[in-house]
Short mmCIF file of C-alpha atoms in Angstrom, two decimals:
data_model
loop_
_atom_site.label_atom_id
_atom_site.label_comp_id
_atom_site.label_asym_id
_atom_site.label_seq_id
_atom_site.Cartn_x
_atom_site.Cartn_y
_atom_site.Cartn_z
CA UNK V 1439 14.38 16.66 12.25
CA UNK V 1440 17.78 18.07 11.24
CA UNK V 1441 19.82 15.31 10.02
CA UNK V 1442 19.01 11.88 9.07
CA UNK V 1443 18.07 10.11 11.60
CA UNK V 1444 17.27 5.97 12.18
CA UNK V 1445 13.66 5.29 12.15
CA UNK V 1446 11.01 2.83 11.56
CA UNK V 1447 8.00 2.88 9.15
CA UNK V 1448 5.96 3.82 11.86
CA UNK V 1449 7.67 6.65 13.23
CA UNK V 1450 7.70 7.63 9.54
CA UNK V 1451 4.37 7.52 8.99
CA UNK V 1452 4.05 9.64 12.21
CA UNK V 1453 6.48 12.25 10.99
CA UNK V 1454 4.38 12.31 7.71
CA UNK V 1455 0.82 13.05 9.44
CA UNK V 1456 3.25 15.37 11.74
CA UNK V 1457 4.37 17.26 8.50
CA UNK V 1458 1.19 17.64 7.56
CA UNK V 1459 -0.48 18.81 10.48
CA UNK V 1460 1.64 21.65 10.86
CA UNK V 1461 1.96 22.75 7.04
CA UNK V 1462 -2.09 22.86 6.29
CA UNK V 1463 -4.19 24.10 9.57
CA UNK V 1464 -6.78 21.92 7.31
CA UNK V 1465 -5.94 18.85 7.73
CA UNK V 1466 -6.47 16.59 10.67
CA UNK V 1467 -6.64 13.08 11.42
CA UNK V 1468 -9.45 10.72 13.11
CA UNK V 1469 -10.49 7.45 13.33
CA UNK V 1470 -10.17 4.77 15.94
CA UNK V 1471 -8.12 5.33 18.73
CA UNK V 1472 -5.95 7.71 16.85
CA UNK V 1473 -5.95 9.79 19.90
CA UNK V 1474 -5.26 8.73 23.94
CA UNK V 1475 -4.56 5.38 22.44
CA UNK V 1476 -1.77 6.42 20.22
CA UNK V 1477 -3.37 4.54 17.00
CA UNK V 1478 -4.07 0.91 16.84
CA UNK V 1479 -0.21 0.49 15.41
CA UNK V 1480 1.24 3.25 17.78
CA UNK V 1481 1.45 5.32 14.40
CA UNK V 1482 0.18 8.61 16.19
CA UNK V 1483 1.08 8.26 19.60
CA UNK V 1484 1.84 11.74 20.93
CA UNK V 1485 0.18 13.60 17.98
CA UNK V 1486 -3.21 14.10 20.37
CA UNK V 1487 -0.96 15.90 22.87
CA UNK V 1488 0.77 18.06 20.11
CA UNK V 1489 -1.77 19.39 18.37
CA UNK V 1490 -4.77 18.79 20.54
CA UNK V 1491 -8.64 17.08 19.81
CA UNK V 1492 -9.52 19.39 17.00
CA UNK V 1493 -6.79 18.10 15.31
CA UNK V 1494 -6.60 14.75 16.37
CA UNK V 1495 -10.06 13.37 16.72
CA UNK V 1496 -11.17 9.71 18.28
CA UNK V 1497 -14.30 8.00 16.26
CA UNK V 1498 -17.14 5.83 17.51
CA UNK V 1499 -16.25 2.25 16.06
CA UNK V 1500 -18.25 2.75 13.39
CA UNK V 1501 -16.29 2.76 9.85
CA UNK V 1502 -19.27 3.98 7.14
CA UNK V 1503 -19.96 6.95 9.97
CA UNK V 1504 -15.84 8.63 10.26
CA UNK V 1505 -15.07 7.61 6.74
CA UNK V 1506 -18.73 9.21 5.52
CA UNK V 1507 -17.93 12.40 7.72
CA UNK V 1508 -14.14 12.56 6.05
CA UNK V 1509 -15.87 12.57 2.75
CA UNK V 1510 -17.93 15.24 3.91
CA UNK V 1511 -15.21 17.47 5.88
CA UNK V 1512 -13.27 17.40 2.29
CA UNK V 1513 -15.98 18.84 0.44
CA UNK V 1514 -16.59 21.46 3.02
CA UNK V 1515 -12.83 22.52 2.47
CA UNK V 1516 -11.07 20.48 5.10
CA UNK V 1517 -7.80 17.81 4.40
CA UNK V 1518 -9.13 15.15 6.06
CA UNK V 1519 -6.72 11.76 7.21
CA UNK V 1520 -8.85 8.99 7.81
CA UNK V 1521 -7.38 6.19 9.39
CA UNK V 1522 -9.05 2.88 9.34
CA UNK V 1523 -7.88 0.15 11.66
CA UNK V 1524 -7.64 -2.74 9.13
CA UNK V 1525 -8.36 -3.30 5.41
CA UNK V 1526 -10.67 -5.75 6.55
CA UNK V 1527 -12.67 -3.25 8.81
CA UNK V 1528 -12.80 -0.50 5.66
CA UNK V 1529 -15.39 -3.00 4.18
CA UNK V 1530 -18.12 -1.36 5.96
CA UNK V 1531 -16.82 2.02 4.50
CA UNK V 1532 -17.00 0.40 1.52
CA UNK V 1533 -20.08 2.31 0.50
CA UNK V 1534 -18.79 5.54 1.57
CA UNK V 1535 -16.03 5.05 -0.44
CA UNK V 1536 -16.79 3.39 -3.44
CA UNK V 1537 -20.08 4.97 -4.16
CA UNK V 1538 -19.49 8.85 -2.86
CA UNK V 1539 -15.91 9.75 -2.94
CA UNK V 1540 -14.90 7.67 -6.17
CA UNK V 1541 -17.59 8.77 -7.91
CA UNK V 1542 -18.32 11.97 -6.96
CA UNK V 1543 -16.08 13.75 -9.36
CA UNK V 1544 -17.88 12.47 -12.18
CA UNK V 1545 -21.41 12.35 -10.62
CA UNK V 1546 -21.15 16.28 -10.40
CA UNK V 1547 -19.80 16.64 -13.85
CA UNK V 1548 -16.11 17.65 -12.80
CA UNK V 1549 -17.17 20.38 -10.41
CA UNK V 1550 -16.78 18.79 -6.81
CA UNK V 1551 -13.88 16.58 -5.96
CA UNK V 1552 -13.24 14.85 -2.80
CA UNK V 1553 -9.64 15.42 -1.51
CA UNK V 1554 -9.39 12.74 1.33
CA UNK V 1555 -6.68 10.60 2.43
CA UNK V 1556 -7.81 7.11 3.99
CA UNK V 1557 -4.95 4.97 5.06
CA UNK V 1558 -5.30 1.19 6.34
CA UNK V 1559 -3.15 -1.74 7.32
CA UNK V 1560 -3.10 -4.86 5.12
CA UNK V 1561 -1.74 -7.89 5.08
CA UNK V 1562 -1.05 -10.72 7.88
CA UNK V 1563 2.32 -12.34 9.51
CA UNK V 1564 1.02 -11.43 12.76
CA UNK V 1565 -1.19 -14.07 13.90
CA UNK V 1566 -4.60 -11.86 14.14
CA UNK V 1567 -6.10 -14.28 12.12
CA UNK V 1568 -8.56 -14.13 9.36
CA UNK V 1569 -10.50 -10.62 10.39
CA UNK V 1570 -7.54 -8.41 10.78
CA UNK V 1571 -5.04 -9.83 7.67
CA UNK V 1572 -6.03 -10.21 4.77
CA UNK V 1573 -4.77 -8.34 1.56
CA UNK V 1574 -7.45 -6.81 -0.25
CA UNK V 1575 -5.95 -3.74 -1.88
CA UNK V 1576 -6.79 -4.49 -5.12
CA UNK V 1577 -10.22 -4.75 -4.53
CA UNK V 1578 -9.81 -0.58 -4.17
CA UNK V 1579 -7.36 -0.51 -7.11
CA UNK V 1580 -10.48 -2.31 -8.71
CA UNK V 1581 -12.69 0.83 -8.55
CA UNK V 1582 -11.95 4.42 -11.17
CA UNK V 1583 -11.68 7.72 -9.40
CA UNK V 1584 -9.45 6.22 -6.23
CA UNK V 1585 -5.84 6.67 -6.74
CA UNK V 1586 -4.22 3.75 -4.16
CA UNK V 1587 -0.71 3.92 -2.86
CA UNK V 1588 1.41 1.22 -0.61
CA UNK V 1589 4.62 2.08 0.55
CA UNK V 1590 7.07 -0.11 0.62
CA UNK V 1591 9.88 1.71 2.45
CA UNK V 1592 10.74 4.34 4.94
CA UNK V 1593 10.90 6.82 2.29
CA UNK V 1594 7.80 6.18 0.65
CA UNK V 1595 6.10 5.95 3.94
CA UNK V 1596 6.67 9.27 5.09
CA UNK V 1597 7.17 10.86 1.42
CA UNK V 1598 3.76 10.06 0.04
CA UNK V 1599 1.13 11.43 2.76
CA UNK V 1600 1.64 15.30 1.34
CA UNK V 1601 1.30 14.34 -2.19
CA UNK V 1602 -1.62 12.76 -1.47
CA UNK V 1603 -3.57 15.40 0.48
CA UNK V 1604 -2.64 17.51 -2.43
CA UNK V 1605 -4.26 15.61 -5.21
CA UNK V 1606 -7.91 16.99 -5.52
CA UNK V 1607 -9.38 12.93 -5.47
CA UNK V 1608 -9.44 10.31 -3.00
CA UNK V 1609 -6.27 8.32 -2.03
CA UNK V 1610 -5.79 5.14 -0.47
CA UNK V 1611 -2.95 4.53 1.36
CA UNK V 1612 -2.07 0.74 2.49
CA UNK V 1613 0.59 0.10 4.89
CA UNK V 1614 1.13 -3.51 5.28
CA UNK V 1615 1.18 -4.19 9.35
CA UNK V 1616 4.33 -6.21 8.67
CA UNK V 1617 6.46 -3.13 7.98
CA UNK V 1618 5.52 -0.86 10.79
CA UNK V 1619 8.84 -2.16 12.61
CA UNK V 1620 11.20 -2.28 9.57
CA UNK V 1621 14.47 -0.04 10.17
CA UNK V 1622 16.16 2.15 8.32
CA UNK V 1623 17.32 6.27 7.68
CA UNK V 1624 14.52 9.34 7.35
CA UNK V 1625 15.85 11.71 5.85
CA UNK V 1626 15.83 15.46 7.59
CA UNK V 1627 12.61 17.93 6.52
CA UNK V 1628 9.90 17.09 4.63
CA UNK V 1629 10.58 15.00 1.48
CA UNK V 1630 7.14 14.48 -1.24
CA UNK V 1631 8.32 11.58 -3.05
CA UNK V 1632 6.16 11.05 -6.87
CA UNK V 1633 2.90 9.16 -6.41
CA UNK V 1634 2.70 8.17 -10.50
CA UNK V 1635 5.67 5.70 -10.93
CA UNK V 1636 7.05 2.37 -10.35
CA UNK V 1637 10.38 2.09 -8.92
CA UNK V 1638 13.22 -0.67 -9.78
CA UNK V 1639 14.56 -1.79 -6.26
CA UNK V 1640 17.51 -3.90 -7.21
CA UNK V 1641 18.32 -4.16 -11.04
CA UNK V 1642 18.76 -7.47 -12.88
CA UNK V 1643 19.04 -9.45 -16.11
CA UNK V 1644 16.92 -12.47 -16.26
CA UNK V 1645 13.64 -11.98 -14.87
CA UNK V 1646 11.34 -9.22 -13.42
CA UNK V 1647 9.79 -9.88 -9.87
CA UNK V 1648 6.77 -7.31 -9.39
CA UNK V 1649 5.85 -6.71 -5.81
CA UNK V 1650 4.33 -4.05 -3.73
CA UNK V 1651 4.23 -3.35 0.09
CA UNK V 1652 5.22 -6.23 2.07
CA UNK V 1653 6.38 -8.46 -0.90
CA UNK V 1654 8.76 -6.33 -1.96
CA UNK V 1655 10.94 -7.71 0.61
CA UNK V 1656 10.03 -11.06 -0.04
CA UNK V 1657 11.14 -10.51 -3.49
CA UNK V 1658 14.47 -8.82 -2.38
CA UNK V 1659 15.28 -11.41 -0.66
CA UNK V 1660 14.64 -13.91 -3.31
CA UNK V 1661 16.69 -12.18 -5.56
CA UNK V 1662 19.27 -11.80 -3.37
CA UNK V 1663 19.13 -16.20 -3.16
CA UNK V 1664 18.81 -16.30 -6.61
CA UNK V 1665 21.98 -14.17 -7.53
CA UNK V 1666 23.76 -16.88 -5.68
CA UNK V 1667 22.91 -19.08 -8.36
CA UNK V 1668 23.39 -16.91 -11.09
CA UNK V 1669 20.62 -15.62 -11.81
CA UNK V 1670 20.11 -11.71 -11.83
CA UNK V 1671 16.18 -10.96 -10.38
CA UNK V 1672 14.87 -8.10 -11.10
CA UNK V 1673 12.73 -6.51 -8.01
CA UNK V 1674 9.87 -3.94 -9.17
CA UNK V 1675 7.91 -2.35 -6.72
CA UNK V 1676 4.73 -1.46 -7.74
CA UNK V 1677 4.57 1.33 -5.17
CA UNK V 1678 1.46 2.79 -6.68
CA UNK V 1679 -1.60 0.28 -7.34
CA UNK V 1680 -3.93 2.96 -9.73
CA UNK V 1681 -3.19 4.19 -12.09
CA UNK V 1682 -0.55 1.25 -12.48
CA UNK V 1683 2.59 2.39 -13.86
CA UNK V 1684 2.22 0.21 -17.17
CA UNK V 1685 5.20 1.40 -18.94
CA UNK V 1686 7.61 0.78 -16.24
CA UNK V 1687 6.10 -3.23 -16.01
CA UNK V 1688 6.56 -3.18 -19.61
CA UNK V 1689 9.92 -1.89 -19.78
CA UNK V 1690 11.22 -4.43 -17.20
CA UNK V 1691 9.62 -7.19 -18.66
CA UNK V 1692 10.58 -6.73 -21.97
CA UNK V 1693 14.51 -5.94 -20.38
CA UNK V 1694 14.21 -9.52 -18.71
CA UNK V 1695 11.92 -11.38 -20.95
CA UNK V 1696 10.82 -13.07 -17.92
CA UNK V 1697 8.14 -12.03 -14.91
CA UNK V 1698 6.60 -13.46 -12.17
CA UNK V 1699 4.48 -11.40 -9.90
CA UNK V 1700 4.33 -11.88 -6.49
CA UNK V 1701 1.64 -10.87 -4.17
CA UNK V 1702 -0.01 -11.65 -0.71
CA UNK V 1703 -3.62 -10.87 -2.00
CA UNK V 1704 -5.62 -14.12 -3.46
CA UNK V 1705 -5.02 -15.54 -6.80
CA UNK V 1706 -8.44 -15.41 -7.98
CA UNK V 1707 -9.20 -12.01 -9.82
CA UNK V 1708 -6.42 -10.32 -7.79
CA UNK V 1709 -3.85 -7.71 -8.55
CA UNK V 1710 -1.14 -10.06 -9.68
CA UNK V 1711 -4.27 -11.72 -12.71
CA UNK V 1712 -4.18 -7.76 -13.95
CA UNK V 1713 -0.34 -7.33 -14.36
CA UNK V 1714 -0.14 -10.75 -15.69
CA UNK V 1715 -2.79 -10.07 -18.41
CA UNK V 1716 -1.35 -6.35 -19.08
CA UNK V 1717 2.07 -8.14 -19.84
CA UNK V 1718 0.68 -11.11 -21.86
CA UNK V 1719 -1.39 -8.26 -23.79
CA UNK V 1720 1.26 -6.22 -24.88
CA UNK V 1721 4.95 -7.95 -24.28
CA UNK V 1722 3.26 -11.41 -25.35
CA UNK V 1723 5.89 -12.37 -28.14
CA UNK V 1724 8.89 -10.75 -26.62
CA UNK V 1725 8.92 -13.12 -23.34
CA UNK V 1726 10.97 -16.15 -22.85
CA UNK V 1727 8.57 -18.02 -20.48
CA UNK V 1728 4.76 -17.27 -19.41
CA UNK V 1729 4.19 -15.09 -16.70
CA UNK V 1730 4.21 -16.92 -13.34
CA UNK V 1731 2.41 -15.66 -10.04
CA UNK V 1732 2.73 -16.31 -6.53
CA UNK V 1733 0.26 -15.43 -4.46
CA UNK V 1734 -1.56 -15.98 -1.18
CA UNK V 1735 -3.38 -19.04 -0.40
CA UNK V 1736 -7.02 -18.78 -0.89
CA UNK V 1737 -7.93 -19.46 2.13
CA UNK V 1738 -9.60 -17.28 5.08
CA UNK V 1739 -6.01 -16.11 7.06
CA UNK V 1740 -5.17 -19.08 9.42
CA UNK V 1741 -4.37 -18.13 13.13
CA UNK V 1742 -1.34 -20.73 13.84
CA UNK V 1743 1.66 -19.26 12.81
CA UNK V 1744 2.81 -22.07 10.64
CA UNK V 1745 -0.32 -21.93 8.70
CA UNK V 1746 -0.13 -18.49 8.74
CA UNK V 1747 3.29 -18.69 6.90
CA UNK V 1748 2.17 -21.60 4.43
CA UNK V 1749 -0.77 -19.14 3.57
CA UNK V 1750 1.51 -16.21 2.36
CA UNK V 1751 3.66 -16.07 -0.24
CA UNK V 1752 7.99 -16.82 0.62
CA UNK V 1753 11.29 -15.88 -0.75
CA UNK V 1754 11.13 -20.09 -1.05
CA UNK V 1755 8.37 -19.81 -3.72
CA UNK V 1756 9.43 -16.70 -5.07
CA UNK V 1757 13.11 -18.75 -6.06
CA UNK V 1758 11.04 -22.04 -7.01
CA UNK V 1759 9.05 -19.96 -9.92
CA UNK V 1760 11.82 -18.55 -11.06
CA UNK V 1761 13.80 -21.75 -11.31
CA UNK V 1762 10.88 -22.70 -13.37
CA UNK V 1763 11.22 -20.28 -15.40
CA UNK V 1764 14.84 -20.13 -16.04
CA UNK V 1765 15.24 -24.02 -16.51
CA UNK V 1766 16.71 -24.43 -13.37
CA UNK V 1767 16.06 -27.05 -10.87
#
């Protein structure tokens, strides 16, 4: 591309693998229908015909076998892309991933590393129901040795793929399914953006809303309602889920003196538990209010849409904890 042009996330992601493909004759890209299908989300339609099946490779439906041999192909050398259909489907990687690639770097004493990049949707508004939509990044920011990104934007989708298959250690990449359409400007020529930091998405005054990947626009949009009131929300995207960028969280919650953390994965031992405790543990006596979450339902993902919707979180419940915290109504 030679100019900016309008794009989606998809087509971002596409021009990122694109990038990639043509800058490093290592790296290629398999998984399940990747190739004649054009990708489960259309992400890599046309990229079989481009740059042909050595590069572009269809898998069995078997998860622990593509994501074992990606582990495998980066040890021999190669940059593998490994794209997994659903978060919910990587489960039967999880072995693969948790147990070889994480670890590896320490198992062999610093000598071998596993340079892999496995990217997944998450997350549901689509009415797939309870296999296909669930959030459950933070079970991989759980684990040491996995560095786990989530765009949130156009930028950040097709920015972070070449940073990633440059870091010597396995990356995660989670692209919530709800963004794949969102709209906006790519920028022309390949543009790395930083996969370490935090990034403050609208600035405010009174109280910090963390997000990451499809809340952030659930939080935007609650600050947005909120600044009709009066009341100046913060929106942090989290951007990268491990390492967490701790000093930015701090930083904006001691600006505001107020947080609440918003996040599609469950309640229960979840992302939004960890940030809560990091900023009760070290910003404890400099906040106005305790730190409120809002979260997904814990509940298996329900089919009907308006189930679906009462299951994940809103800008409605986004402003509502806020109010709480800021006295309102």
């Amino acid at each position: 591309m030679s100019a900016a042009a309008p794009a989606t996330y998809r087509e971002a992601v596409r021009e990122a693998i694109r990038e990639a493909l043509r800058r490093d004759d290592r790296v290629f890209l398999m998984g399940e229908d990747v190739g004649r299908y054009g990708g489960s989300y259309a992400v890599s339609a046309g990229l079989l015909e481009e740059f042909g099946e050595e590069r572009v490779r269809d898998t069995p439906l078997s998860e622990l076998t593509f994501v074992g041999a990606g582990i495998g192909a980066a040890l021999a050398g190669m940059r593998p892309i490994v794209e997994v259909m659903t978060i919910n489907f990587s489960l039967l990687a999880l072995d693969q991933v948790v147990n070889t690639a994480a670890a590896m770097r320490h198992m062999s004493g610093g000598r071998l590393g596993v340079p892999l990049v496995i990217r997944m949707a998450t997350g549901g508004g689509r009415q797939v129901a309870a296999q296909h939509s669930h959030s459950l990044e933070a079970w991989y920011a759980h684990v040491p040795g996995l560095r786990v990104l989530a765009p949130a934007t156009i930028e950040d989708a097709r920015g972070m793929l070449w940073p990633a298959l440059a870091d010597p250690d396995p990356v995660v990449i989670v692209e919530h399914a709800g963004l794949y359409n969102l709209r906006g400007e790519l920028p022309p020529g390949p543009a790395p953006v930083d996969i370490a930091s935090a990034a403050v998405r609208r600035p405010g005054r009174d109280v910090t809303l963390v997000a990451h990947g499809g809340t952030v626009a659930v939080a935007a949009e609650a600050a947005g309602r909120l600044a009709a009131e009066g009341v100046e929300a913060e929106v942090l995207d989290l951007r990268v889920l491990r390492p967490l960028d701790r000093p930015a969280i701090l930083a904006s919650a001691r600006r505001t003196r107020r947080v609440v953390v918003v996040d599609e994965g469950w309640r229960t031992c979840g992302l939004s538990a960890e940030v809560a405790a990091h900023v009760a543990e070290e910003a404890f006596y400099e906040l106005e209010a305790p730190v409120a979450r809002v979260c997904g339902a814990e509940v298996p993902m329900p089919y009907a849409g308006h189930l679906e919707r009462a299951a994940m979180p809103q800008a409605d419940d986004v402003v509502a904890a806020v109010r709480g915290l800021v006295g309102g109504a």
